[in-house]
Tab-separated table of C-alpha atoms and ligand atoms in Angstrom:
chain	number	residue	atom	x	y	z
Y	1	MET	CA	16.605	16.925	23.996
Y	2	LYS	CA	18.058	14.920	20.849
Y	3	ILE	CA	17.027	13.701	17.325
Y	4	GLU	CA	19.766	11.675	15.634
Y	5	GLY	CA	22.189	13.213	18.339
Y	6	LYS	CA	21.563	16.676	17.595
Y	7	GLU	CA	19.977	18.310	20.594
Y	8	HIS	CA	16.340	20.065	19.785
Y	9	ARG	CA	12.991	22.180	21.083
Y	10	THR	CA	9.418	21.961	20.133
Y	11	ILE	CA	8.948	25.563	18.867
Y	12	TRP	CA	11.312	28.287	18.021
Y	13	PHE	CA	11.238	32.058	16.313
Y	14	GLU	CA	13.648	33.023	14.014
Y	15	ASN	CA	13.850	35.581	11.458
Y	16	ASN	CA	9.906	36.683	12.068
Y	17	ILE	CA	8.652	33.144	11.927
Y	18	VAL	CA	7.790	30.256	13.891
Y	19	LYS	CA	9.639	27.042	13.073
Y	20	ILE	CA	8.035	23.748	15.346
Y	21	ILE	CA	8.868	20.337	14.543
Y	22	ASP	CA	5.809	18.755	12.208
Y	23	GLN	CA	4.894	16.050	14.352
Y	24	THR	CA	1.704	14.964	12.305
Y	25	LYS	CA	4.814	13.736	10.285
Y	26	LEU	CA	6.571	11.839	12.887
Y	27	PRO	CA	9.034	8.691	13.147
Y	28	HIS	CA	9.026	8.598	9.605
Y	29	GLN	CA	10.082	11.934	8.057
Y	30	PHE	CA	11.677	15.001	10.404
Y	31	ILE	CA	10.181	18.182	8.904
Y	32	ILE	CA	10.761	21.498	10.412
Y	33	LYS	CA	7.195	23.225	9.512
Y	34	ASP	CA	7.221	27.440	9.348
Y	35	LEU	CA	4.394	29.112	10.546
Y	36	LYS	CA	3.729	32.962	9.077
Y	37	THR	CA	0.407	34.489	9.963
Y	38	VAL	CA	-1.760	33.191	13.223
Y	39	LYS	CA	-3.298	30.830	11.065
Y	40	ASP	CA	-0.886	28.620	10.369
Y	41	ALA	CA	-1.267	28.890	14.027
Y	42	ILE	CA	-4.293	27.507	14.322
Y	43	ASN	CA	-3.782	24.836	11.961
Y	44	ALA	CA	-0.964	23.275	13.208
Y	45	ILE	CA	-2.597	23.220	16.782
Y	46	LYS	CA	-5.504	22.401	15.069
Y	47	THR	CA	-4.540	19.160	12.795
Y	48	MET	CA	-1.741	18.281	15.897
Y	49	GLU	CA	1.173	19.456	14.431
Y	50	VAL	CA	1.588	20.462	17.577
Y	51	ARG	CA	-0.109	18.549	20.283
Y	52	GLY	CA	0.708	17.820	23.775
Y	53	ALA	CA	-0.598	20.725	27.015
Y	54	PRO	CA	3.008	23.216	27.127
Y	55	LEU	CA	3.291	22.773	23.783
Y	56	ILE	CA	0.329	24.401	22.764
Y	57	GLY	CA	0.201	26.494	24.991
Y	58	ALA	CA	4.053	28.501	23.918
Y	59	THR	CA	2.312	28.173	19.872
Y	60	ALA	CA	-0.585	29.920	20.844
Y	61	ALA	CA	1.606	32.646	22.623
Y	62	TYR	CA	3.959	32.522	19.352
Y	63	GLY	CA	0.625	32.757	17.600
Y	64	LEU	CA	0.401	36.493	19.440
Y	65	VAL	CA	3.927	37.535	18.116
Y	66	LEU	CA	2.408	36.418	14.448
Y	67	ALA	CA	-1.160	38.337	14.891
Y	68	ILE	CA	1.032	41.317	15.630
Y	69	ILE	CA	3.750	41.144	12.790
Y	70	GLU	CA	0.339	40.680	10.664
Y	71	ASN	CA	-1.287	43.508	12.170
Y	72	ASN	CA	-0.520	45.860	14.758
Y	73	ASP	CA	-4.181	46.144	15.533
Y	74	GLN	CA	-6.293	45.412	19.037
Y	75	SER	CA	-9.486	44.329	17.413
Y	76	PHE	CA	-7.221	41.874	15.638
Y	77	LEU	CA	-5.467	40.210	18.465
Y	78	LYS	CA	-8.200	40.347	20.634
Y	79	LYS	CA	-10.165	38.266	17.798
Y	80	SER	CA	-7.088	36.351	17.280
Y	81	SER	CA	-6.395	35.484	21.263
Y	82	GLU	CA	-10.275	33.941	21.118
Y	83	ASP	CA	-9.230	32.152	17.610
Y	84	LEU	CA	-6.602	30.575	19.184
Y	85	ILE	CA	-8.415	29.850	22.865
Y	86	ASN	CA	-11.490	27.765	20.623
Y	87	SER	CA	-8.442	25.717	18.521
Y	88	ARG	CA	-8.602	22.920	20.974
Y	89	PRO	CA	-11.061	23.009	23.684
Y	90	THR	CA	-9.732	20.552	26.286
Y	91	ALA	CA	-6.141	21.819	27.316
Y	92	ILE	CA	-6.120	24.614	29.053
Y	93	ASN	CA	-2.111	25.598	28.348
Y	94	LEU	CA	-3.963	27.204	25.418
Y	95	LYS	CA	-6.661	29.700	27.587
Y	96	TRP	CA	-3.477	29.661	30.188
Y	97	ALA	CA	-1.017	31.180	27.086
Y	98	VAL	CA	-3.348	33.087	25.539
Y	99	ASP	CA	-4.463	34.897	29.028
Y	100	ARG	CA	-0.831	35.429	30.107
Y	101	MET	CA	-0.049	37.286	27.030
Y	102	MET	CA	-2.791	39.170	26.538
Y	103	LYS	CA	-2.092	40.732	29.663
Y	104	LYS	CA	0.919	42.303	28.617
Y	105	LEU	CA	-0.252	43.646	24.979
Y	106	SER	CA	-3.970	44.426	25.913
Y	107	GLY	CA	-3.917	48.455	25.654
Y	108	VAL	CA	-0.634	48.941	24.304
Y	109	ASN	CA	-0.513	50.501	20.791
Y	110	SER	CA	2.881	51.321	20.372
Y	111	ASP	CA	5.844	49.800	18.826
Y	112	LYS	CA	7.066	47.712	21.691
Y	113	ILE	CA	4.141	45.474	21.475
Y	114	LEU	CA	5.688	43.014	18.961
Y	115	THR	CA	8.919	43.314	21.638
Y	116	ILE	CA	7.170	43.074	24.413
Y	117	ALA	CA	5.124	39.495	22.599
Y	118	ILE	CA	7.831	37.775	22.242
Y	119	ASP	CA	10.195	38.721	25.260
Y	120	GLU	CA	6.104	37.099	27.112
Y	121	ALA	CA	6.445	34.506	23.905
Y	122	LYS	CA	10.025	33.400	24.686
Y	123	GLU	CA	9.692	33.300	28.517
Y	124	ILE	CA	6.537	30.875	28.474
Y	125	CYS	CA	9.005	28.736	26.775
Y	126	GLU	CA	12.208	29.398	28.966
Y	127	GLU	CA	9.022	28.847	31.967
Y	128	ASP	CA	8.097	25.703	30.883
Y	129	ILE	CA	11.649	24.224	30.548
Y	130	LYS	CA	12.564	24.850	33.810
Y	131	PHE	CA	9.143	23.650	35.308
Y	132	CYS	CA	9.555	20.340	33.266
Y	133	GLU	CA	13.771	20.297	34.944
Y	134	ASN	CA	12.125	20.837	38.222
Y	135	ILE	CA	9.456	17.704	37.496
Y	136	GLY	CA	11.939	15.793	36.569
Y	137	LEU	CA	13.778	16.297	39.275
Y	138	ASN	CA	11.630	15.703	42.026
Y	139	GLY	CA	10.543	12.239	40.532
Y	140	LEU	CA	13.376	11.129	39.880
Y	141	LYS	CA	13.738	10.389	43.562
Y	142	ILE	CA	10.203	8.232	43.079
Y	143	ILE	CA	12.391	6.406	40.691
Y	144	GLU	CA	15.728	6.190	42.840
Y	145	GLU	CA	13.098	4.957	45.599
Y	146	ILE	CA	11.476	2.089	43.737
Y	147	TYR	CA	15.465	1.431	42.106
Y	148	ASN	CA	16.533	1.071	45.751
Y	149	LYS	CA	14.617	-1.933	46.911
Y	150	LYS	CA	14.482	-3.506	43.955
Y	151	LYS	CA	17.738	-3.032	42.980
Y	152	ASN	CA	16.938	-4.315	39.147
Y	153	THR	CA	15.458	-2.370	36.107
Y	154	VAL	CA	12.324	-0.243	37.249
Y	155	ASN	CA	9.425	-0.492	34.800
Y	156	ILE	CA	7.239	2.165	34.105
Y	157	LEU	CA	3.818	2.534	32.389
Y	158	THR	CA	3.028	5.160	30.229
Y	159	HIS	CA	0.797	6.733	28.203
Y	160	CYS	CA	0.381	9.208	24.882
Y	161	ASN	CA	2.574	11.175	24.474
Y	162	ALA	CA	3.934	13.752	27.348
Y	163	GLY	CA	7.115	13.287	26.074
Y	164	TRP	CA	9.515	16.274	25.082
Y	165	LEU	CA	7.279	17.085	21.869
Y	166	ALA	CA	4.652	17.294	23.945
Y	167	THR	CA	5.940	20.983	25.605
Y	168	ILE	CA	9.509	22.670	24.928
Y	169	ASN	CA	11.696	20.187	26.453
Y	170	TRP	CA	12.058	17.271	28.705
Y	171	GLY	CA	8.575	16.911	29.189
Y	172	THR	CA	6.390	15.989	32.187
Y	173	ALA	CA	6.018	12.118	32.321
Y	174	THR	CA	9.454	11.339	31.044
Y	175	SER	CA	11.433	13.892	32.000
Y	176	PRO	CA	12.009	12.084	35.435
Y	177	ILE	CA	12.406	9.190	33.210
Y	178	TYR	CA	15.496	11.049	30.966
Y	179	HIS	CA	16.480	11.921	34.863
Y	180	ALA	CA	16.843	8.544	36.058
Y	181	HIS	CA	18.437	7.363	33.037
Y	182	LYS	CA	20.693	10.561	32.966
Y	183	LYS	CA	21.542	9.130	36.696
Y	184	GLY	CA	22.637	5.695	35.655
Y	185	ILE	CA	19.370	4.462	37.099
Y	186	PRO	CA	18.410	1.356	34.636
Y	187	VAL	CA	15.087	2.403	33.585
Y	188	HIS	CA	12.662	0.280	30.589
Y	189	VAL	CA	9.159	2.407	29.654
Y	190	TRP	CA	5.495	0.406	28.136
Y	191	VAL	CA	5.014	2.690	25.724
Y	192	ASP	CA	0.975	2.809	25.364
Y	193	GLU	CA	0.366	2.750	21.569
Y	194	THR	CA	-2.540	5.610	22.218
Y	195	ARG	CA	-4.949	4.551	19.396
Y	196	PRO	CA	-6.381	6.521	17.452
Y	197	ARG	CA	-3.731	8.935	16.984
Y	198	ASN	CA	-1.133	6.404	18.119
Y	199	GLN	CA	1.053	9.205	20.059
Y	200	GLY	CA	2.664	6.537	22.076
Y	201	ALA	CA	3.687	4.233	19.346
Y	202	ASN	CA	4.879	7.453	16.811
Y	203	LEU	CA	6.113	9.819	19.312
Y	204	THR	CA	7.490	8.936	23.415
Y	205	SER	CA	8.875	5.326	21.557
Y	206	TYR	CA	10.680	7.733	19.264
Y	207	GLU	CA	11.955	10.556	21.348
Y	208	LEU	CA	12.714	7.323	23.535
Y	209	ASN	CA	14.550	5.648	20.920
Y	210	GLU	CA	16.919	9.040	19.946
Y	211	GLU	CA	18.174	9.751	23.643
Y	212	GLU	CA	18.537	5.377	24.148
Y	213	VAL	CA	15.874	4.345	26.544
Y	214	PRO	CA	14.512	0.713	26.873
Y	215	ASN	CA	11.246	0.804	25.540
Y	216	THR	CA	8.169	-1.362	24.824
Y	217	ILE	CA	5.195	-0.935	22.397
Y	218	ILE	CA	2.367	-2.476	23.914
Y	219	THR	CA	-1.311	-1.913	22.808
Y	220	ASP	CA	-3.898	0.678	24.780
Y	221	ASN	CA	-5.342	-2.983	26.336
Y	222	THR	CA	-1.648	-4.654	27.816
Y	223	GLY	CA	-1.144	-2.744	30.515
Y	224	GLY	CA	-3.856	-4.644	32.813
Y	225	ILE	CA	-1.846	-7.768	32.634
Y	226	LEU	CA	1.005	-6.626	33.084
Y	227	MET	CA	0.618	-5.045	36.254
Y	228	GLN	CA	-0.969	-8.167	37.180
Y	229	ARG	CA	2.075	-10.035	36.558
Y	230	GLY	CA	4.703	-7.384	39.091
Y	231	GLU	CA	5.658	-6.345	34.968
Y	232	VAL	CA	4.876	-2.638	35.696
Y	233	ASP	CA	6.604	-0.587	38.976
Y	234	MET	CA	5.329	2.759	38.486
Y	235	CYS	CA	2.542	4.381	36.144
Y	236	VAL	CA	3.258	8.237	35.295
Y	237	VAL	CA	1.043	10.650	32.471
Y	238	GLY	CA	0.768	13.612	31.460
Y	239	THR	CA	-2.386	16.150	31.741
Y	240	ASP	CA	-4.158	18.128	29.961
Y	241	ARG	CA	-6.198	19.604	33.049
Y	242	THR	CA	-5.710	18.952	35.991
Y	243	LEU	CA	-8.480	20.489	38.954
Y	244	SER	CA	-7.577	22.082	41.766
Y	245	THR	CA	-9.656	18.640	43.583
Y	246	GLY	CA	-6.473	16.691	41.848
Y	247	ASP	CA	-9.060	15.124	39.463
Y	248	VAL	CA	-6.900	14.547	35.624
Y	249	CYS	CA	-7.622	14.797	32.069
Y	250	ASN	CA	-5.153	13.357	30.208
Y	251	LYS	CA	-5.875	10.992	26.603
Y	252	ILE	CA	-7.791	8.686	26.113
Y	253	GLY	CA	-7.412	5.570	28.051
Y	254	THR	CA	-5.648	7.093	31.101
Y	255	TYR	CA	-8.254	6.324	33.557
Y	256	LEU	CA	-9.049	3.067	32.481
Y	257	LYS	CA	-4.842	2.794	33.203
Y	258	ALA	CA	-5.549	4.082	36.923
Y	259	LEU	CA	-8.597	1.558	37.042
Y	260	ALA	CA	-5.279	-1.436	36.653
Y	261	ALA	CA	-3.012	0.750	38.475
Y	262	HIS	CA	-5.491	0.703	41.743
Y	263	ASP	CA	-6.714	-3.032	41.209
Y	264	ASN	CA	-3.152	-4.227	41.056
Y	265	ASN	CA	-1.020	-1.640	44.310
Y	266	VAL	CA	1.101	0.059	40.767
Y	267	PRO	CA	1.308	3.477	42.339
Y	268	PHE	CA	0.100	6.120	39.449
Y	269	TYR	CA	1.719	8.839	38.957
Y	270	VAL	CA	0.558	12.432	36.399
Y	271	ALA	CA	3.226	14.986	35.681
Y	272	LEU	CA	2.870	18.196	35.203
Y	273	PRO	CA	3.252	22.114	34.593
Y	274	SER	CA	1.171	24.350	36.593
Y	275	SER	CA	-0.072	25.253	33.603
Y	276	THR	CA	-1.718	22.843	33.503
Y	277	ILE	CA	-4.029	23.633	36.491
Y	278	ASP	CA	-7.276	24.637	36.072
Y	279	TRP	CA	-8.449	26.489	39.490
Y	280	GLU	CA	-11.345	27.657	38.495
Y	281	THR	CA	-13.343	23.826	36.996
Y	282	LYS	CA	-14.899	22.219	40.261
Y	283	ASP	CA	-16.375	19.113	38.645
Y	284	PHE	CA	-15.037	16.959	35.897
Y	285	LYS	CA	-18.024	16.910	34.025
Y	286	ASP	CA	-17.829	20.457	33.400
Y	287	ILE	CA	-14.466	19.978	31.434
Y	288	PRO	CA	-14.844	20.280	27.841
Y	289	ILE	CA	-13.986	16.738	25.594
Y	290	GLU	CA	-12.698	16.782	22.655
Y	291	GLU	CA	-14.756	14.803	20.375
Y	292	ARG	CA	-12.337	14.243	16.935
Y	293	ASN	CA	-13.274	13.494	13.430
Y	294	SER	CA	-13.739	9.851	12.839
Y	295	GLU	CA	-11.001	9.591	10.258
Y	296	GLU	CA	-8.933	9.387	12.454
Y	297	LEU	CA	-10.414	5.796	13.535
Y	298	SER	CA	-11.581	4.334	10.586
Y	299	HIS	CA	-7.347	5.212	9.097
Y	300	LEU	CA	-4.338	4.240	9.763
Y	301	ASP	CA	-0.448	6.568	8.332
Y	302	GLY	CA	2.088	4.327	7.391
Y	303	LEU	CA	5.226	3.966	4.839
Y	304	ASP	CA	4.550	1.709	2.319
Y	305	ALA	CA	7.025	-0.734	0.432
Y	306	ASN	CA	8.442	2.601	-1.188
Y	307	GLY	CA	8.718	4.607	1.565
Y	308	ASN	CA	6.518	6.978	1.152
Y	309	ILE	CA	3.510	7.580	3.870
Y	310	LYS	CA	0.067	6.674	2.334
Y	311	LYS	CA	-2.900	6.535	4.660
Y	312	ILE	CA	-5.278	3.768	4.528
Y	313	LEU	CA	-8.357	2.923	5.175
Y	314	ILE	CA	-8.913	0.297	8.213
Y	315	TYR	CA	-13.163	-0.150	9.293
Y	316	PRO	CA	-16.073	-1.640	7.405
Y	317	LYS	CA	-16.758	1.530	5.105
Y	318	LYS	CA	-20.352	1.827	6.155
Y	319	SER	CA	-19.636	1.273	10.022
Y	320	LYS	CA	-19.957	5.015	12.394
Y	321	ALA	CA	-16.939	5.244	15.161
Y	322	MET	CA	-16.713	7.770	17.502
Y	323	ASN	CA	-13.481	9.616	18.437
Y	324	LEU	CA	-13.499	11.249	22.336
Y	325	ALA	CA	-10.093	12.663	22.938
Y	326	PHE	CA	-9.436	13.330	26.460
Y	327	ASP	CA	-10.835	11.422	29.915
Y	328	VAL	CA	-11.065	11.463	33.251
Y	329	THR	CA	-9.232	10.185	35.921
Y	330	PRO	CA	-10.626	10.744	39.521
Y	331	ALA	CA	-8.143	12.085	42.508
Y	332	LYS	CA	-8.653	8.542	44.544
Y	333	TYR	CA	-6.854	6.809	41.369
Y	334	ILE	CA	-4.297	9.089	41.578
Y	335	THR	CA	-0.515	8.273	44.535
Y	336	GLY	CA	0.776	11.493	43.653
Y	337	LEU	CA	0.599	14.978	41.636
Y	338	ILE	CA	4.095	15.422	40.742
Y	339	THR	CA	5.474	19.030	40.082
Y	340	GLU	CA	7.718	21.446	39.530
Y	341	LYS	CA	6.926	22.482	43.564
Y	342	GLY	CA	7.289	18.871	44.623
Y	343	ILE	CA	4.764	15.999	44.522
Y	344	CYS	CA	1.421	16.289	46.330
Y	345	GLU	CA	-1.646	14.032	47.156
Y	346	ALA	CA	-4.090	15.008	44.085
Y	347	SER	CA	-6.670	17.004	46.398
Y	348	SER	CA	-7.104	20.197	47.216
Y	349	GLU	CA	-5.186	20.251	50.076
Y	350	GLY	CA	-2.484	18.565	48.458
Y	351	LEU	CA	-2.719	21.592	45.664
Y	352	LYS	CA	-3.320	24.071	48.444
Y	353	ARG	CA	-0.490	23.146	50.237
Y	354	LEU	CA	2.320	23.575	47.127
Y	355	PHE	CA	0.768	25.886	45.486
Y	356	LYS	CA	-0.796	28.047	48.241
Y	357	TYR	CA	-4.279	29.017	46.159
D	401	LIG	O1	-4.148	15.273	22.370
D	401	LIG	P1	-2.828	15.447	22.458
D	401	LIG	O2	-1.318	14.661	21.660
D	401	LIG	O3	-2.379	16.964	22.335
D	401	LIG	O4	-2.406	14.936	24.213
D	401	LIG	C1	-1.353	14.585	24.514
D	401	LIG	C2	-2.298	14.687	25.764
D	401	LIG	O5	-2.913	14.093	26.463
D	401	LIG	C3	-0.453	14.498	27.089
D	401	LIG	O6	-0.600	13.707	27.677
D	401	LIG	C4	-0.695	15.990	26.874
D	401	LIG	O7	-1.449	16.833	27.085
D	401	LIG	C5	0.198	16.521	28.239
D	401	LIG	S1	1.894	16.914	27.827
D	401	LIG	C6	2.538	17.581	29.123
């Protein structure tokens, strides 16, 4: 998708270096950063220079490519794979991508290992783009249906950034929106600010602006009243881990939005590629929920009058703060899962029908 009119992807590989857009600097600075070692890749995931479930999976895959370039040794590769999986705990794509890479690379001692690794990491990225595009085409049908009934702008609420910046291209939740916009259907997006890191305001609104999709940032507490007023036609969010039961783990605050949508009969959809499905965990209480540094709550980054990025403290110095990064929305509050294979009910029967597990 576009930034300043130029097509970009979030991650690519060039001259044995992994290139990423440093998302900690957006929307104020557009900086392309080089990752040269597996440690760089782990650090980029931990500090959220790259974030979003599919993108951290792709970064981990390229992290293994960098590990091979550094030291073509199976025990180093194994240790690197473990460190990559542990760099963030909640998004299952990380483990999915590392396991997929390791299946190809374990035991390969020849010089061919680097080519195999590069090809597989590329394939993970290409597949994600295709899946996100299909999610868009499938989700477009929902937006079209609303538009055909309403004959007026379709108002869509989203939480966090499940946009192209969270994937390789297109995004998951935003892909149906981009497809509708490109088709000429009038859409307007309510963008949840998404405290504490403001991925909605800093990333979703930014990328929608760059594609000229009308959008308005709201605080995380505003969605409820907008739904009561009939100003939200549908919600669509992404996910970091969807269980085979249809329960969805996503950015903190998603659950409360789903409750408000349920109370107001607003359809609540979750968009995901199959790489985000955790087929093993049965009980959502067993999903590891990331707890991040409380500084992310107590401090804010912004531009000062001279155009420099500054960090400021906004809480009382003595106050404690807690920063849980994700919550779980039970399947019963989800209208449907929009996947690359089609739309299904958020249930094991629904997922079984599409993926035949
Ligand atoms: O903490 P983040 O910014 O990595 O969280 C991202 C989300 O919660 C997204 O909604 C999710 O990863 C889906 S991305 C297509």
